[in-house]
Coordinates of C-alpha atoms in Angstrom, one line a residue:
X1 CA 0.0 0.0 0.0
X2 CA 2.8 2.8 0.9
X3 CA 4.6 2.2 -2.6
X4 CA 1.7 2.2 -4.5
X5 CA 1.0 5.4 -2.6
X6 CA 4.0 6.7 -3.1
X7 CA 4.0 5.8 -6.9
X8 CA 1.0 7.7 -7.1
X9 CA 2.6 10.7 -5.7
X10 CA 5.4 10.4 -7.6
X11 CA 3.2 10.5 -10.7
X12 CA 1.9 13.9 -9.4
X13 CA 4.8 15.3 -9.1
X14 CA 5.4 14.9 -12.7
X15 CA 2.5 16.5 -13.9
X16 CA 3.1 19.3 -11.9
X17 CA 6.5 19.9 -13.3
X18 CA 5.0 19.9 -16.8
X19 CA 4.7 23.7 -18.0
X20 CA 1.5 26.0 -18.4
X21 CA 2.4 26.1 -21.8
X22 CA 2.2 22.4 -22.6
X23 CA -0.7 22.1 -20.4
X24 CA -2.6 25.0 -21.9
X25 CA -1.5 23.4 -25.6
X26 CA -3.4 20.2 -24.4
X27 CA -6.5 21.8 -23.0
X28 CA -6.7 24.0 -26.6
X29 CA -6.7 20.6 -28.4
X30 CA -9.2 18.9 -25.9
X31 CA -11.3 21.8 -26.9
X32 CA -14.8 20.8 -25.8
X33 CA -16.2 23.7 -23.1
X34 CA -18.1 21.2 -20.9
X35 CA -14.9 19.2 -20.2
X36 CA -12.8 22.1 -19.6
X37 CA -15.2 23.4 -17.1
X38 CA -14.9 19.8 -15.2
X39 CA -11.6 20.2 -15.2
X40 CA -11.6 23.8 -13.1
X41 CA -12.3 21.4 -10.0
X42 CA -9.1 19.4 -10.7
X43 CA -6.9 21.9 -8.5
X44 CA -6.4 25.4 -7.5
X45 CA -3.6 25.4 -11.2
X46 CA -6.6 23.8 -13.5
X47 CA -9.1 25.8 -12.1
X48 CA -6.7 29.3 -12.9
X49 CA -5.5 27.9 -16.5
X50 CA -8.9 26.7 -18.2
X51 CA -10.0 30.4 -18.5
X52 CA -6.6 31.1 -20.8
X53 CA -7.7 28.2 -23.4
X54 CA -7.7 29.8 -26.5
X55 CA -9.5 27.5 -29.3
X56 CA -12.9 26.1 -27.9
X57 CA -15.6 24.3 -29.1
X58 CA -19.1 24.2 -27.4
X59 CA -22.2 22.0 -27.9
X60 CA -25.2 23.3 -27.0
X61 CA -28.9 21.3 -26.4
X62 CA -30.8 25.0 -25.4
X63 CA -29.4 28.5 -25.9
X64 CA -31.2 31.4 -24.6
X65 CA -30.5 35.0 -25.6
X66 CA -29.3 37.2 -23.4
X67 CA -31.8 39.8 -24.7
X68 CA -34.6 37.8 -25.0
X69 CA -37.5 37.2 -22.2
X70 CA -37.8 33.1 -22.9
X71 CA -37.6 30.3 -25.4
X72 CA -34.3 28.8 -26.6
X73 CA -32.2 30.2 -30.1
X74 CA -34.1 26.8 -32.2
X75 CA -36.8 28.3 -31.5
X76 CA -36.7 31.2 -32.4
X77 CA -35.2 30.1 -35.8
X78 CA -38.1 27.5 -35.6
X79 CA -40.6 30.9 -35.5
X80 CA -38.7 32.7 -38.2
X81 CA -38.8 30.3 -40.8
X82 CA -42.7 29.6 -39.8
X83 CA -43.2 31.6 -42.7
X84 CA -40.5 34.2 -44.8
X85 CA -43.0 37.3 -44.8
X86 CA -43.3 36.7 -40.3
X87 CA -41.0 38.5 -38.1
X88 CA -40.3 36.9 -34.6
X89 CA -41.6 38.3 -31.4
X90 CA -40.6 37.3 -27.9
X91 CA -42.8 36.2 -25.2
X92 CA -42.6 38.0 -22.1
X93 CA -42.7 35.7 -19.7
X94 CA -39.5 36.2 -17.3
X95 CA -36.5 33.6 -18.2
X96 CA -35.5 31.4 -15.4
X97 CA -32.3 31.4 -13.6
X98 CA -31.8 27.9 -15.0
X99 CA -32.8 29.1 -18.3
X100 CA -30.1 32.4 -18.2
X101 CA -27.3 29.6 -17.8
X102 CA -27.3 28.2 -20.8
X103 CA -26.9 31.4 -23.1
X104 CA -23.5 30.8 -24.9
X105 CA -22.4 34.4 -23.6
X106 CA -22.6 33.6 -19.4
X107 CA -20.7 30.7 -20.7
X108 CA -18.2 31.7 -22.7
X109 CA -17.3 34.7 -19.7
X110 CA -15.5 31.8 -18.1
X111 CA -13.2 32.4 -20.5
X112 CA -10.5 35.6 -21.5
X113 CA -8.2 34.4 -24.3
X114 CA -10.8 33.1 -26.8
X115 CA -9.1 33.2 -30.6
X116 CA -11.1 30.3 -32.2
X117 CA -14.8 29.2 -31.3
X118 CA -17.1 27.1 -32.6
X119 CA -20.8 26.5 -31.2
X120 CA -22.9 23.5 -32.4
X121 CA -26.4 23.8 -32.2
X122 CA -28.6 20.6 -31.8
X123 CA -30.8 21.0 -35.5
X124 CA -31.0 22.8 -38.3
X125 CA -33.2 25.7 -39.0
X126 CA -35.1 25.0 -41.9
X127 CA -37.9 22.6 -41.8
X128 CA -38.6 20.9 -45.0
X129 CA -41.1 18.7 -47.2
X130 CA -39.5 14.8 -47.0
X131 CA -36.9 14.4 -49.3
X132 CA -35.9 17.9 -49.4
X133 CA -32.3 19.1 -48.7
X134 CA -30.5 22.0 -48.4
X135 CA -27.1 22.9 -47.1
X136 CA -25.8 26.2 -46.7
X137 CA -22.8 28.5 -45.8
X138 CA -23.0 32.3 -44.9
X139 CA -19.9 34.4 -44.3
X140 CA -20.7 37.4 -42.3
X141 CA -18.9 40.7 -41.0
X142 CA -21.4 43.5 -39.2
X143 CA -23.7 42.5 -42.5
X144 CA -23.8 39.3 -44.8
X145 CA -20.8 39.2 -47.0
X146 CA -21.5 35.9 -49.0
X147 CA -24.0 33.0 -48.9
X148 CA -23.7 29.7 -50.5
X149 CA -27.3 28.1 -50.8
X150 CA -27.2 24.2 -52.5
X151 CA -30.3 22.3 -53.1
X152 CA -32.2 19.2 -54.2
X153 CA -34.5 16.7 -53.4
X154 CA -33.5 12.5 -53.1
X155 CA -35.5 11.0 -55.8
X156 CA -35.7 7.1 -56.1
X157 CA -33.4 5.3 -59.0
X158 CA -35.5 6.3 -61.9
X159 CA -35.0 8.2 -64.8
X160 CA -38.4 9.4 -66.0
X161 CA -39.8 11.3 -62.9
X162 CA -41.9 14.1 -64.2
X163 CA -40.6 17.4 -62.7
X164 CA -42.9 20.2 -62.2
X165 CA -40.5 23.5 -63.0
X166 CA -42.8 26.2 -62.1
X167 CA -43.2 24.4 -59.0
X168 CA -39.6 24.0 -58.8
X169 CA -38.5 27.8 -59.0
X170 CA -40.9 29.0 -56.6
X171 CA -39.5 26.4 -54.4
X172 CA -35.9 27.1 -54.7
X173 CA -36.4 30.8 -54.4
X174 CA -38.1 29.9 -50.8
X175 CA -35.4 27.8 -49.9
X176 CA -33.8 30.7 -51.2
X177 CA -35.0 33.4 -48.6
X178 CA -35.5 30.6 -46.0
X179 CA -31.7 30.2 -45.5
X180 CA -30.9 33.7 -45.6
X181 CA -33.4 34.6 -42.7
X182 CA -31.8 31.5 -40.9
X183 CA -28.2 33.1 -41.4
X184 CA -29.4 36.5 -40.4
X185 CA -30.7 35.2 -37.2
X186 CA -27.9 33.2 -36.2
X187 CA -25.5 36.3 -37.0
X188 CA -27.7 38.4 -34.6
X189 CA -27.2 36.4 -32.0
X190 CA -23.2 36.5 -32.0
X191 CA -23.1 39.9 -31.5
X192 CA -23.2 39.4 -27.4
X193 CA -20.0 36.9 -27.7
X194 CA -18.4 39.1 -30.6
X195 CA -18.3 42.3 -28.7
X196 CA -17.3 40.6 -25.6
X197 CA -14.3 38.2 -26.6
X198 CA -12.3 41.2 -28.6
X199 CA -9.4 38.8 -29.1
X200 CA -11.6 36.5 -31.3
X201 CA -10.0 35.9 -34.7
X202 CA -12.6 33.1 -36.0
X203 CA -16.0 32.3 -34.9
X204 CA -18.2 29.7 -36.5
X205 CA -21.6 28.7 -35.5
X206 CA -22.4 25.3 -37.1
X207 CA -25.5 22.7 -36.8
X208 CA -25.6 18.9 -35.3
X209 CA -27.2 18.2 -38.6
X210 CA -24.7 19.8 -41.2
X211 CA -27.3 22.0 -42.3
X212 CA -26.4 25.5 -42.1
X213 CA -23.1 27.4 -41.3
X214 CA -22.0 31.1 -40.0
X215 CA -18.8 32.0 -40.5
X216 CA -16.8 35.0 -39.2
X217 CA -13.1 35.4 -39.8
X218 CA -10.9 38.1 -38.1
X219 CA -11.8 41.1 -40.7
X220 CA -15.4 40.2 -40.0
X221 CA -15.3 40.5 -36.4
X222 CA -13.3 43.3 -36.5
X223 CA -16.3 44.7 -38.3
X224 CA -18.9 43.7 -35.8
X225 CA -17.2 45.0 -33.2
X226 CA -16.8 48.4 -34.8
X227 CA -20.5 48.6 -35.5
X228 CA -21.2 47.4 -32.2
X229 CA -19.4 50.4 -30.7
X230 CA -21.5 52.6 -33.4
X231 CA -24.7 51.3 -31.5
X232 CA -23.5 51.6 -27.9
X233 CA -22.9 55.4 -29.1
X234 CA -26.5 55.8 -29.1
X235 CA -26.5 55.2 -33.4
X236 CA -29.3 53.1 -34.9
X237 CA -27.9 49.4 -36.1
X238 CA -29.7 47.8 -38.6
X239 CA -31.8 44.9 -37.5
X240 CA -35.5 43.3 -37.9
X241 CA -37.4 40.4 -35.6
X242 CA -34.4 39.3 -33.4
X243 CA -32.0 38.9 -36.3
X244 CA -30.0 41.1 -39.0
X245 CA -30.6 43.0 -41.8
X246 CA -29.8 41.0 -45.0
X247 CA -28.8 43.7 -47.3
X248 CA -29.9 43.8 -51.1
X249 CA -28.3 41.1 -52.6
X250 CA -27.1 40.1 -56.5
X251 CA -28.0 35.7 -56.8
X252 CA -26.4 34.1 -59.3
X253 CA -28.1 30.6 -59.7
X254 CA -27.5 27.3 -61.2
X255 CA -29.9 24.2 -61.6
X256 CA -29.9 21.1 -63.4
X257 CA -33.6 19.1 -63.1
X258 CA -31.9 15.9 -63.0
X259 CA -28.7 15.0 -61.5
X260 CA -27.1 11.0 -61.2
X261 CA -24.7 10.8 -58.6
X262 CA -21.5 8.3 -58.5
X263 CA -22.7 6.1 -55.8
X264 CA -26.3 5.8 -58.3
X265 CA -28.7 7.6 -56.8
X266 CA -30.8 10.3 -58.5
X267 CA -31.5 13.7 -57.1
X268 CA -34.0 15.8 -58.9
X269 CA -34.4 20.0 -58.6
X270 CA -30.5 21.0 -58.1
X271 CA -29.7 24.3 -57.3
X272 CA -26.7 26.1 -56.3
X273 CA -27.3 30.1 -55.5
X274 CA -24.1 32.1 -54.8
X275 CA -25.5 35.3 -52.8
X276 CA -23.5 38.7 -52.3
X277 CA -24.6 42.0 -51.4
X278 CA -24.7 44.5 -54.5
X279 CA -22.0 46.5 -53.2
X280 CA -22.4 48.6 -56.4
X281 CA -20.7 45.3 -58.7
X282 CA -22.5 45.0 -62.0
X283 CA -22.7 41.3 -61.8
X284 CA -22.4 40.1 -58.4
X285 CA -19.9 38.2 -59.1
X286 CA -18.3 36.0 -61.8
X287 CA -18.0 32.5 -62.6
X288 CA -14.4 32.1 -61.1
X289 CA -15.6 33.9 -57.9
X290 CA -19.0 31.3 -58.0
X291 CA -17.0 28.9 -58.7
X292 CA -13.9 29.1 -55.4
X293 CA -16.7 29.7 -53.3
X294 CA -19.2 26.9 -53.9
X295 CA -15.8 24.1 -54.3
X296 CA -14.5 26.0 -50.7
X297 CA -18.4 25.1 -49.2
X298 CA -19.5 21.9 -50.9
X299 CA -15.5 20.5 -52.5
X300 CA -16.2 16.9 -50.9
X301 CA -18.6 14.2 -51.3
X302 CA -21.7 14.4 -53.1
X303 CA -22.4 17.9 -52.7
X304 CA -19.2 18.5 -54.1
X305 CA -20.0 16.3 -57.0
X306 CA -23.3 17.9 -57.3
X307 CA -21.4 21.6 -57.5
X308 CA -19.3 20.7 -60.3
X309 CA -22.1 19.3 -62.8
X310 CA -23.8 22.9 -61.7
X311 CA -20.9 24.9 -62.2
X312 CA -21.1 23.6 -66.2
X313 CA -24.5 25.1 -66.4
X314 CA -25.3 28.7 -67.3
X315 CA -26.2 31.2 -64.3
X316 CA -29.6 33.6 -63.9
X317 CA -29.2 36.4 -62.3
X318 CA -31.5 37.6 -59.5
X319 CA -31.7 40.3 -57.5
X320 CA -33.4 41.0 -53.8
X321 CA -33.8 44.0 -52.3
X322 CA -33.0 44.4 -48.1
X323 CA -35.3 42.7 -45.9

């Protein structure tokens, strides 16, 4: 018993020798924010390193904005999308103490040194009919700066499905507007952790389900946490139903009716739409620029096999003013 003691001692010892450094390099790489906290109750030196971890990742079942009286963030994307043309309105029934814990801002305050986040919500955003799918991948600073939008519906192996195409485009123009509103709700609800965590150089909110994706590299924040200061000045911010302002936009999209993927299965209704704000550009955008961002969203896998039998296709040109 007294040398397995001491062994175990021993073994102590030697952790404690190892650096804050190397320790701090290992806690960066374990990453996950639920685990990190655990380990603030290791000892008095855990508890006073975890808040210097620089690159975290958390996973989240319920979020609850700071600013809002009750119901969690899925929600609230769950009552924006209800329909494109209704704006979301709080309750006002008071949030619980319970309920003010899980808002990804009091937890990320446990932290000072945050350079490279990533939250995970538990679903996607976007309800659709079965078969339906749609990923997408918006890039934001204080406004939308790009949006990737790809489309399609599984179809079983057959190649004579009748496809209804006036149907079709009013569809993919609502899947369209659906994931914008989506991004411009998630991107409202950074701004707490933005402003706060001004050492931030990439921030990416993400889905359980690979569905959607916001995207803020260090130019972006930097951005965000300009116009932030603008508001806190006393200076209107633009900003409608609990989420941003998507600005007027230039959509360049792609579709194919029929599309055979490598592994044999059949997708019908295929559409890629590359979204930028006007800006003033002529065309929103060119093929090369379409093409390094769709490859950079959708390079891999199906969707990226999908993306280069789009790419071929001629582009239509749409444009949407702010909403």
């Amino acid at each position: 018993m007294i040398i397995i003691k001491n062994q175990m001692i021993e073994a102590m010892d030697g952790f404690d020798r190892l650096p804050d450094s190397l320790i701090l390099l290992i806690f960066n790489s374990i990453s996950d924010i639920k685990t990190l906290i655990c380990c603030r109750s290791v000892s008095k030196r855990f508890n006073s390193l975890v808040p210097q971890t620089e690159s975290l990742s958390l996973k989240v079942d319920c979020v609850i904005s700071p600013e809002s009286d009750s119901g969690s963030l899925v929600t609230l994307l769950k009552s924006l999308l209800k329909s494109i043309h209704d704006l979301f309105k709080p309750d006002s029934k008071p949030t619980s103490r319970n309920q003010a814990q899980n808002s990804p801002a009091r937890i990320l305050n446990q932290f000072d040194r945050i350079r490279d986040l990533q939250i995970e919500l538990p679903t996607g955003d976007l309800k659709l009919e079965k078969g339906a799918v749609i990923k997408w991948r918006a890039e934001f600073g204080k406004s939308l700066k790009s949006c990737v939008i790809l489309g399609f519906r599984r179809e079983a192996n057959s190649e004579n499905a009748e496809i209804d195409f006036a149907g079709g485009l009013k569809t993919r123009v609502v899947w369209t507007i659906s994931a914008l509103i989506a991004a411009s709700a998630r991107h409202y609800l950074l701004n707490d952790v933005v402003k706060e965590h001004r050492e931030m150089e990439r921030l990416v909110l993400v889905d359980r389900e690979g569905e959607g994706t916001v995207a803020m590299e260090k130019e972006g924040l930097r951005e965000c946490r300009e116009e932030s200061g603008v508001v806190a000045r006393g200076v209107d911010w633009q900003e409608v139903g609990r989420r941003t302002v998507v600005p007027s936009v230039r959509m360049r999209m792609r579709h194919e009716q029929r599309v055979q993927l490598r592994d044999g299965v059949w997708v019908e209704g295929v559409t890629l739409v590359v979204v930028r704000p006007c800006n003033g550009a002529v065309d929103g955008g060119g093929d090369a620029e379409d093409a390094e961002l769709a490859f950079g969203t959708f390079g891999d896998g199906i969707y990226g096999e999908a993306v280069q039998v789009l790419l071929k296709n001629e582009s239509y040109l749409l444009e949407m003013n702010s909403f």
